[in-house]
PDB file of C-alpha atoms and ligand atoms in Angstrom:
ATOM      1  CA  MET A1353     -43.598  16.626  -1.859  1.00  0.00           C
ATOM      2  CA  LYS A1354     -40.939  19.268  -1.949  1.00  0.00           C
ATOM      3  CA  GLN A1355     -39.322  17.766   1.075  1.00  0.00           C
ATOM      4  CA  VAL A1356     -39.218  14.315  -0.454  1.00  0.00           C
ATOM      5  CA  MET A1357     -37.445  15.685  -3.513  1.00  0.00           C
ATOM      6  CA  MET A1358     -34.956  17.519  -1.390  1.00  0.00           C
ATOM      7  CA  ARG A1359     -34.254  14.383   0.522  1.00  0.00           C
ATOM      8  CA  ARG A1360     -33.777  12.457  -2.698  1.00  0.00           C
ATOM      9  CA  LEU A1361     -31.425  15.046  -4.103  1.00  0.00           C
ATOM     10  CA  PHE A1362     -29.465  15.032  -0.894  1.00  0.00           C
ATOM     11  CA  ALA A1363     -29.185  11.252  -0.985  1.00  0.00           C
ATOM     12  CA  MET A1364     -28.053  11.360  -4.590  1.00  0.00           C
ATOM     13  CA  GLY A1365     -25.426  13.970  -3.866  1.00  0.00           C
ATOM     14  CA  PHE A1366     -24.168  11.921  -0.983  1.00  0.00           C
ATOM     15  CA  ALA A1367     -23.956   8.838  -3.179  1.00  0.00           C
ATOM     16  CA  LEU A1368     -21.954  10.797  -5.763  1.00  0.00           C
ATOM     17  CA  VAL A1369     -19.540  12.068  -3.143  1.00  0.00           C
ATOM     18  CA  MET A1370     -19.078   8.509  -1.919  1.00  0.00           C
ATOM     19  CA  LEU A1371     -18.476   7.289  -5.456  1.00  0.00           C
ATOM     20  CA  ALA A1372     -16.010   9.967  -6.473  1.00  0.00           C
ATOM     21  CA  PRO A1373     -12.904   8.489  -4.836  1.00  0.00           C
ATOM     22  CA  ILE A1374     -13.778   5.021  -6.132  1.00  0.00           C
ATOM     23  CA  VAL A1375     -14.083   6.309  -9.678  1.00  0.00           C
ATOM     24  CA  SER A1376     -10.802   8.190  -9.566  1.00  0.00           C
ATOM     25  CA  GLN A1377      -8.956   5.153  -8.209  1.00  0.00           C
ATOM     26  CA  ALA A1378     -10.149   2.885 -10.954  1.00  0.00           C
ATOM     27  CA  ALA A1379      -8.112   4.467 -13.756  1.00  0.00           C
ATOM     28  CA  GLU A1380      -7.958   2.249 -16.816  1.00  0.00           C
ATOM     29  CA  PRO A1381      -4.528   0.606 -17.306  1.00  0.00           C
ATOM     30  CA  GLN A1382      -4.393   1.890 -20.884  1.00  0.00           C
ATOM     31  CA  ASP A1383      -5.000   5.461 -19.680  1.00  0.00           C
ATOM     32  CA  ILE A1384      -2.143   5.140 -17.193  1.00  0.00           C
ATOM     33  CA  ILE A1385       0.103   3.720 -19.921  1.00  0.00           C
ATOM     34  CA  LYS A1386      -0.768   6.575 -22.284  1.00  0.00           C
ATOM     35  CA  TYR A1387      -0.200   9.113 -19.515  1.00  0.00           C
ATOM     36  CA  ARG A1388       3.265   7.799 -18.654  1.00  0.00           C
ATOM     37  CA  GLN A1389       4.220   7.617 -22.337  1.00  0.00           C
ATOM     38  CA  ASN A1390       3.231  11.271 -22.643  1.00  0.00           C
ATOM     39  CA  MET A1391       5.329  12.074 -19.569  1.00  0.00           C
ATOM     40  CA  MET A1392       8.288  10.208 -21.084  1.00  0.00           C
ATOM     41  CA  LYS A1393       7.766  12.056 -24.361  1.00  0.00           C
ATOM     42  CA  ALA A1394       7.864  15.336 -22.446  1.00  0.00           C
ATOM     43  CA  ILE A1395      11.082  14.227 -20.726  1.00  0.00           C
ATOM     44  CA  GLY A1396      12.486  13.286 -24.135  1.00  0.00           C
ATOM     45  CA  ALA A1397      11.473  16.617 -25.645  1.00  0.00           C
ATOM     46  CA  HIS A1398      13.065  18.709 -22.877  1.00  0.00           C
ATOM     47  CA  THR A1399      16.223  16.609 -23.070  1.00  0.00           C
ATOM     48  CA  ALA A1400      16.443  17.071 -26.839  1.00  0.00           C
ATOM     49  CA  ALA A1401      15.759  20.803 -26.557  1.00  0.00           C
ATOM     50  CA  ALA A1402      18.411  21.245 -23.857  1.00  0.00           C
ATOM     51  CA  GLY A1403      20.817  19.233 -26.010  1.00  0.00           C
ATOM     52  CA  ALA A1404      20.264  21.464 -29.030  1.00  0.00           C
ATOM     53  CA  ILE A1405      21.066  24.515 -26.902  1.00  0.00           C
ATOM     54  CA  LEU A1406      24.166  22.936 -25.349  1.00  0.00           C
ATOM     55  CA  MET A1407      25.508  21.806 -28.734  1.00  0.00           C
ATOM     56  CA  GLY A1408      25.096  25.348 -29.995  1.00  0.00           C
ATOM     57  CA  LYS A1409      22.629  24.296 -32.674  1.00  0.00           C
ATOM     58  CA  VAL A1410      20.172  26.941 -31.546  1.00  0.00           C
ATOM     59  CA  ASP A1411      20.549  30.229 -29.776  1.00  0.00           C
ATOM     60  CA  TYR A1412      18.120  29.826 -26.844  1.00  0.00           C
ATOM     61  CA  LYS A1413      20.572  29.712 -23.975  1.00  0.00           C
ATOM     62  CA  ASN A1414      18.182  31.899 -21.975  1.00  0.00           C
ATOM     63  CA  GLN A1415      15.661  29.011 -22.017  1.00  0.00           C
ATOM     64  CA  LEU A1416      18.029  26.309 -20.804  1.00  0.00           C
ATOM     65  CA  ASN A1417      16.898  26.818 -17.243  1.00  0.00           C
ATOM     66  CA  GLU A1418      13.259  26.191 -18.200  1.00  0.00           C
ATOM     67  CA  HIS A1419      14.177  22.784 -19.607  1.00  0.00           C
ATOM     68  CA  VAL A1420      16.190  21.935 -16.521  1.00  0.00           C
ATOM     69  CA  ARG A1421      13.323  22.874 -14.216  1.00  0.00           C
ATOM     70  CA  SER A1422      10.865  20.830 -16.281  1.00  0.00           C
ATOM     71  CA  LEU A1423      13.188  17.829 -16.238  1.00  0.00           C
ATOM     72  CA  GLU A1424      13.498  18.075 -12.463  1.00  0.00           C
ATOM     73  CA  ALA A1425       9.718  18.096 -12.114  1.00  0.00           C
ATOM     74  CA  LEU A1426       8.987  15.400 -14.710  1.00  0.00           C
ATOM     75  CA  THR A1427      11.558  12.926 -13.363  1.00  0.00           C
ATOM     76  CA  SER A1428      10.682  13.447  -9.699  1.00  0.00           C
ATOM     77  CA  ASP A1429       8.680  10.201  -9.466  1.00  0.00           C
ATOM     78  CA  ILE A1430       9.208   7.888 -12.436  1.00  0.00           C
ATOM     79  CA  PRO A1431       8.290   4.701 -10.486  1.00  0.00           C
ATOM     80  CA  GLY A1432       4.954   6.330  -9.664  1.00  0.00           C
ATOM     81  CA  LEU A1433       4.184   6.274 -13.403  1.00  0.00           C
ATOM     82  CA  PHE A1434       4.428   2.476 -13.377  1.00  0.00           C
ATOM     83  CA  PRO A1435       1.860   1.290 -10.809  1.00  0.00           C
ATOM     84  CA  LYS A1436       0.946  -2.375 -10.437  1.00  0.00           C
ATOM     85  CA  GLY A1437      -1.584  -3.436 -13.049  1.00  0.00           C
ATOM     86  CA  SER A1438      -0.297  -1.054 -15.727  1.00  0.00           C
ATOM     87  CA  ASP A1439       1.846  -3.778 -17.292  1.00  0.00           C
ATOM     88  CA  PHE A1440      -0.693  -5.073 -19.716  1.00  0.00           C
ATOM     89  CA  GLY A1441      -1.660  -3.153 -22.846  1.00  0.00           C
ATOM     90  CA  ASP A1442      -0.001  -1.082 -25.524  1.00  0.00           C
ATOM     91  CA  THR A1443       3.225  -0.593 -23.608  1.00  0.00           C
ATOM     92  CA  ARG A1444       6.927  -1.133 -24.175  1.00  0.00           C
ATOM     93  CA  ALA A1445       7.621  -1.546 -20.473  1.00  0.00           C
ATOM     94  CA  LYS A1446       9.195  -4.952 -19.795  1.00  0.00           C
ATOM     95  CA  ASP A1447       7.833  -7.206 -17.061  1.00  0.00           C
ATOM     96  CA  ALA A1448      11.096  -6.510 -15.254  1.00  0.00           C
ATOM     97  CA  VAL A1449       9.682  -3.092 -14.253  1.00  0.00           C
ATOM     98  CA  TRP A1450       7.493  -4.989 -11.796  1.00  0.00           C
ATOM     99  CA  THR A1451       9.490  -8.187 -11.182  1.00  0.00           C
ATOM    100  CA  LYS A1452      12.800  -6.374 -10.574  1.00  0.00           C
ATOM    101  CA  ARG A1453      11.294  -3.379  -8.874  1.00  0.00           C
ATOM    102  CA  ALA A1454      14.255  -2.512  -6.630  1.00  0.00           C
ATOM    103  CA  ASP A1455      16.527  -2.374  -9.665  1.00  0.00           C
ATOM    104  CA  PHE A1456      14.062  -0.233 -11.582  1.00  0.00           C
ATOM    105  CA  GLU A1457      13.741   2.195  -8.688  1.00  0.00           C
ATOM    106  CA  LYS A1458      17.515   2.401  -8.421  1.00  0.00           C
ATOM    107  CA  HIS A1459      17.710   3.509 -12.068  1.00  0.00           C
ATOM    108  CA  ALA A1460      15.049   6.141 -11.416  1.00  0.00           C
ATOM    109  CA  LYS A1461      16.956   7.401  -8.374  1.00  0.00           C
ATOM    110  CA  THR A1462      20.230   7.533 -10.290  1.00  0.00           C
ATOM    111  CA  LEU A1463      18.593   9.564 -13.014  1.00  0.00           C
ATOM    112  CA  LYS A1464      17.159  11.995 -10.456  1.00  0.00           C
ATOM    113  CA  ALA A1465      20.640  12.518  -9.014  1.00  0.00           C
ATOM    114  CA  ARG A1466      22.019  13.127 -12.498  1.00  0.00           C
ATOM    115  CA  VAL A1467      19.293  15.616 -13.338  1.00  0.00           C
ATOM    116  CA  ALA A1468      20.169  17.412 -10.104  1.00  0.00           C
ATOM    117  CA  ALA A1469      23.852  17.428 -11.064  1.00  0.00           C
ATOM    118  CA  PHE A1470      22.953  18.794 -14.493  1.00  0.00           C
ATOM    119  CA  ALA A1471      20.849  21.520 -12.857  1.00  0.00           C
ATOM    120  CA  LYS A1472      23.799  22.461 -10.681  1.00  0.00           C
ATOM    121  CA  ALA A1473      26.102  22.595 -13.693  1.00  0.00           C
ATOM    122  CA  VAL A1474      23.686  24.849 -15.573  1.00  0.00           C
ATOM    123  CA  LYS A1475      23.580  27.167 -12.573  1.00  0.00           C
ATOM    124  CA  SER A1476      27.379  27.324 -12.583  1.00  0.00           C
ATOM    125  CA  GLY A1477      27.299  28.236 -16.258  1.00  0.00           C
ATOM    126  CA  ASN A1478      30.504  26.305 -16.984  1.00  0.00           C
ATOM    127  CA  HIS A1479      30.015  24.913 -20.471  1.00  0.00           C
ATOM    128  CA  ALA A1480      32.298  21.883 -20.110  1.00  0.00           C
ATOM    129  CA  THR A1481      30.563  20.833 -16.883  1.00  0.00           C
ATOM    130  CA  GLU A1482      27.173  21.393 -18.469  1.00  0.00           C
ATOM    131  CA  LEU A1483      28.072  19.128 -21.364  1.00  0.00           C
ATOM    132  CA  ALA A1484      29.585  16.417 -19.176  1.00  0.00           C
ATOM    133  CA  SER A1485      26.614  16.303 -16.811  1.00  0.00           C
ATOM    134  CA  PHE A1486      24.163  16.359 -19.711  1.00  0.00           C
ATOM    135  CA  LYS A1487      25.923  13.324 -21.150  1.00  0.00           C
ATOM    136  CA  ASP A1488      25.780  11.549 -17.765  1.00  0.00           C
ATOM    137  CA  MET A1489      22.081  12.252 -17.592  1.00  0.00           C
ATOM    138  CA  GLY A1490      21.576  10.727 -21.036  1.00  0.00           C
ATOM    139  CA  GLU A1491      23.462   7.606 -19.933  1.00  0.00           C
ATOM    140  CA  GLY A1492      20.998   7.384 -17.036  1.00  0.00           C
ATOM    141  CA  CYS A1493      18.069   7.278 -19.478  1.00  0.00           C
ATOM    142  CA  LYS A1494      19.795   4.705 -21.656  1.00  0.00           C
ATOM    143  CA  ALA A1495      20.720   2.415 -18.786  1.00  0.00           C
ATOM    144  CA  CYS A1496      17.107   2.125 -17.672  1.00  0.00           C
ATOM    145  CA  HIS A1497      15.757   1.738 -21.189  1.00  0.00           C
ATOM    146  CA  LYS A1498      18.263  -1.032 -21.898  1.00  0.00           C
ATOM    147  CA  ASP A1499      16.943  -3.226 -19.091  1.00  0.00           C
ATOM    148  CA  PHE A1500      13.347  -2.094 -18.792  1.00  0.00           C
ATOM    149  CA  ARG A1501      12.060  -0.982 -22.171  1.00  0.00           C
ATOM    150  CA  LYS A1502      11.334  -3.295 -25.077  1.00  0.00           C
ATOM    151  CA  LYS A1503      12.947  -2.545 -28.406  1.00  0.00           C
ATOM    152  CA  GLU A1504      10.680  -0.834 -30.858  1.00  0.00           C
ATOM    153  CA  GLU A1505       8.814  -3.292 -33.035  1.00  0.00           C
ATOM    154  CA  LYS A1506       8.634  -2.762 -36.782  1.00  0.00           C
TER     155      LYS A1506
HETATM  156  C1  HEC B2226      13.722   4.112 -14.388  1.00  0.00           C
HETATM  157  C2  HEC B2226      13.630   3.806 -15.801  1.00  0.00           C
HETATM  158  C3  HEC B2226      13.610   4.897 -16.832  1.00  0.00           C
HETATM  159  C4  HEC B2226      14.349   6.051 -16.842  1.00  0.00           C
HETATM  160  C5  HEC B2226      15.395   6.511 -15.849  1.00  0.00           C
HETATM  161  C6  HEC B2226      13.975   6.754 -18.049  1.00  0.00           C
HETATM  162  N1  HEC B2226      13.028   6.054 -18.741  1.00  0.00           N
HETATM  163 FE1  HEC B2226      12.179   6.602 -20.509  1.00  0.00          FE
HETATM  164  N2  HEC B2226      11.037   4.921 -20.480  1.00  0.00           N
HETATM  165  C7  HEC B2226      11.100   3.920 -19.530  1.00  0.00           C
HETATM  166  C8  HEC B2226      10.152   2.864 -19.862  1.00  0.00           C
HETATM  167  C9  HEC B2226       9.918   1.573 -19.097  1.00  0.00           C
HETATM  168  C10 HEC B2226       9.499   3.278 -21.056  1.00  0.00           C
HETATM  169  C11 HEC B2226       8.365   2.543 -21.802  1.00  0.00           C
HETATM  170  C12 HEC B2226       7.015   3.065 -21.276  1.00  0.00           C
HETATM  171  C13 HEC B2226       5.786   2.430 -21.909  1.00  0.00           C
HETATM  172  O1  HEC B2226       5.798   2.160 -23.143  1.00  0.00           O
HETATM  173  O2  HEC B2226       4.809   2.192 -21.184  1.00  0.00           O
HETATM  174  C14 HEC B2226      10.085   4.571 -21.416  1.00  0.00           C
HETATM  175  C15 HEC B2226       9.749   5.309 -22.548  1.00  0.00           C
HETATM  176  C16 HEC B2226      10.394   6.459 -22.978  1.00  0.00           C
HETATM  177  C17 HEC B2226      10.082   7.174 -24.216  1.00  0.00           C
HETATM  178  C18 HEC B2226       9.045   6.760 -25.259  1.00  0.00           C
HETATM  179  C19 HEC B2226       7.697   7.371 -24.925  1.00  0.00           C
HETATM  180  C20 HEC B2226       6.635   6.982 -25.976  1.00  0.00           C
HETATM  181  O3  HEC B2226       5.890   6.024 -25.733  1.00  0.00           O
HETATM  182  O4  HEC B2226       6.623   7.616 -27.039  1.00  0.00           O
HETATM  183  C21 HEC B2226      10.922   8.261 -24.272  1.00  0.00           C
HETATM  184  C22 HEC B2226      11.001   9.317 -25.364  1.00  0.00           C
HETATM  185  C23 HEC B2226      11.735   8.227 -23.071  1.00  0.00           C
HETATM  186  N3  HEC B2226      11.400   7.125 -22.305  1.00  0.00           N
HETATM  187  C24 HEC B2226      12.707   9.176 -22.774  1.00  0.00           C
HETATM  188  C25 HEC B2226      13.487   9.172 -21.607  1.00  0.00           C
HETATM  189  C26 HEC B2226      14.535  10.114 -21.331  1.00  0.00           C
HETATM  190  C27 HEC B2226      14.985  11.240 -22.255  1.00  0.00           C
HETATM  191  C28 HEC B2226      15.036   9.790 -20.106  1.00  0.00           C
HETATM  192  C29 HEC B2226      16.147  10.452 -19.350  1.00  0.00           C
HETATM  193  C30 HEC B2226      16.137  11.876 -19.174  1.00  0.00           C
HETATM  194  C31 HEC B2226      14.299   8.612 -19.631  1.00  0.00           C
HETATM  195  N4  HEC B2226      13.378   8.270 -20.570  1.00  0.00           N
HETATM  196  C32 HEC B2226      14.549   7.979 -18.435  1.00  0.00           C
HETATM  197  C33 HEC B2226      11.916   3.891 -18.427  1.00  0.00           C
HETATM  198  C34 HEC B2226      12.792   4.903 -18.047  1.00  0.00           C
END
């Protein structure tokens, strides 16, 4: 009796282990969409915070590096936030994200390079270079949004 139960438990555990990777692969498209929108919001928030410091609106220069490091991490794989099948749902991503993939990836790569340049400028501490590279980075966001993000409805 005891042995039968043990065997059953073992079999169940095995089945769960086998299922685990299947479950984690089958993320719902809407969950992926929400996740990437949250990532983009985080990117937007760090950009706005860094901007407020650079424009001298707030006195948190000592935190500039934190925003730069977060931006480097958050923008490290933007295309990975747009997997196939996550095009349908409550999203502002245009179909072009998937139909003009090479172009989309080029925008992501350009932005990464500009974030890196901004990081370098912040390390140098030269205010003019910081401002110029911050502006370049912002143009990198805009360029991708122009071609790949739908205008806000309402
Ligand atoms: C390679 C293309 C690309 C780049 C580069 C990019 N974005 Fe986005 N971004 C998108 C797309 C596409 C969406 C729409 C996502 C959705 O709705 O599923 C988006 C959405 C957003 C949103 C709205 C999130 C929400 O739903 O509330 C913000 C904010 C944002 N991006 C900020 C930025 C900032 C700031 C940068 C630059 C530092 C940037 N993005 C760079 C493609 C890009």
